[in-house]
XYZ file of C-alpha atoms in Angstrom:
110
model
C 99.618 102.975 95.385
C 99.083 106.081 93.258
C 99.043 103.942 90.124
C 96.331 101.710 91.533
C 94.287 104.773 92.518
C 94.498 106.051 88.941
C 93.778 102.604 87.475
C 90.645 102.073 89.571
C 89.357 105.585 88.861
C 89.497 106.823 92.446
C 91.312 109.961 91.287
C 90.461 112.025 88.228
C 92.594 115.093 88.908
C 95.119 115.744 86.093
C 97.547 117.305 88.572
C 97.647 113.979 90.425
C 98.501 112.273 87.127
C 101.387 114.668 86.482
C 102.817 114.294 89.976
C 102.557 110.505 89.727
C 104.291 110.462 86.343
C 107.084 112.757 87.533
C 107.615 110.665 90.675
C 107.608 107.445 88.659
C 110.160 108.858 86.238
C 112.434 110.039 89.087
C 112.229 106.666 90.863
C 112.847 104.793 87.616
C 115.918 106.889 86.849
C 117.339 106.287 90.325
C 116.847 102.531 89.945
C 118.335 102.555 86.436
C 121.380 104.572 87.537
C 121.901 102.280 90.519
C 121.677 99.242 88.224
C 124.247 100.761 85.845
C 126.522 101.841 88.705
C 126.153 105.551 87.932
C 126.719 107.796 90.946
C 124.289 110.692 91.374
C 126.513 113.782 91.457
C 123.652 116.250 91.912
C 123.490 115.502 95.650
C 125.946 117.088 98.105
C 128.650 114.732 99.359
C 127.249 114.499 102.906
C 123.576 114.427 101.897
C 122.817 111.170 103.719
C 125.264 111.705 106.586
C 122.947 113.141 109.229
C 123.087 112.492 112.952
C 120.511 110.550 114.930
C 119.272 113.735 116.605
C 118.757 115.376 113.193
C 116.821 112.323 112.018
C 114.688 112.507 115.170
C 113.900 116.192 114.615
C 113.007 115.576 110.969
C 110.809 112.579 111.814
C 109.132 114.429 114.666
C 108.465 117.378 112.384
C 106.771 115.140 109.836
C 104.594 113.492 112.472
C 103.785 116.895 113.982
C 102.750 118.173 110.557
C 100.524 115.132 110.034
C 98.921 115.665 113.445
C 98.313 119.331 112.639
C 96.723 118.462 109.294
C 94.500 115.754 110.804
C 93.409 118.186 113.525
C 92.625 120.853 110.934
C 90.587 118.318 108.955
C 88.613 117.378 112.074
C 87.940 121.025 112.950
C 86.994 121.822 109.355
C 84.461 118.991 109.355
C 82.494 120.895 112.010
C 82.128 123.908 109.698
C 81.441 122.183 106.387
C 77.936 122.661 105.080
C 76.231 121.503 101.925
C 74.757 124.063 99.504
C 71.300 122.995 100.682
C 72.212 123.805 104.283
C 73.571 127.219 103.272
C 70.391 128.026 101.319
C 68.235 126.900 104.250
C 70.189 129.040 106.695
C 69.951 132.024 104.358
C 66.196 131.612 103.941
C 65.638 131.024 107.652
C 67.721 133.960 108.815
C 65.906 136.983 110.112
C 67.298 140.508 110.298
C 66.709 142.205 113.631
C 66.243 145.939 114.190
C 70.010 146.543 114.290
C 70.562 144.841 110.927
C 72.137 141.778 112.533
C 71.251 138.406 111.072
C 69.676 136.049 113.537
C 69.995 132.434 112.415
C 68.188 130.948 115.392
C 65.028 129.139 114.391
C 62.069 129.988 116.575
C 59.350 127.361 116.839
C 55.763 128.172 117.629
C 54.292 126.508 120.639
C 51.115 124.821 119.434
């Protein structure tokens, strides 16, 4: 998926390229070692031996993190403003007698 995003030009961030290359290299080495029958000795002996409850906690944590990030994105969308909006708000703001900015726009009744 990352390769197709790079190929189509959806992503132009060089950090994304580096992460994709590093991940591709790691995956390729795992496949190559498996094909050659080489056992990965860098992992602890019981690395994959986890209980069902541990798997549930790990999976739930990942889904909880995704929910938190999606919620933060939705909340952030409410506060995002374009540079034009910021300039408009700055030009429309009035300073009251106490030095407090008032961003409410008052319309004249014609």
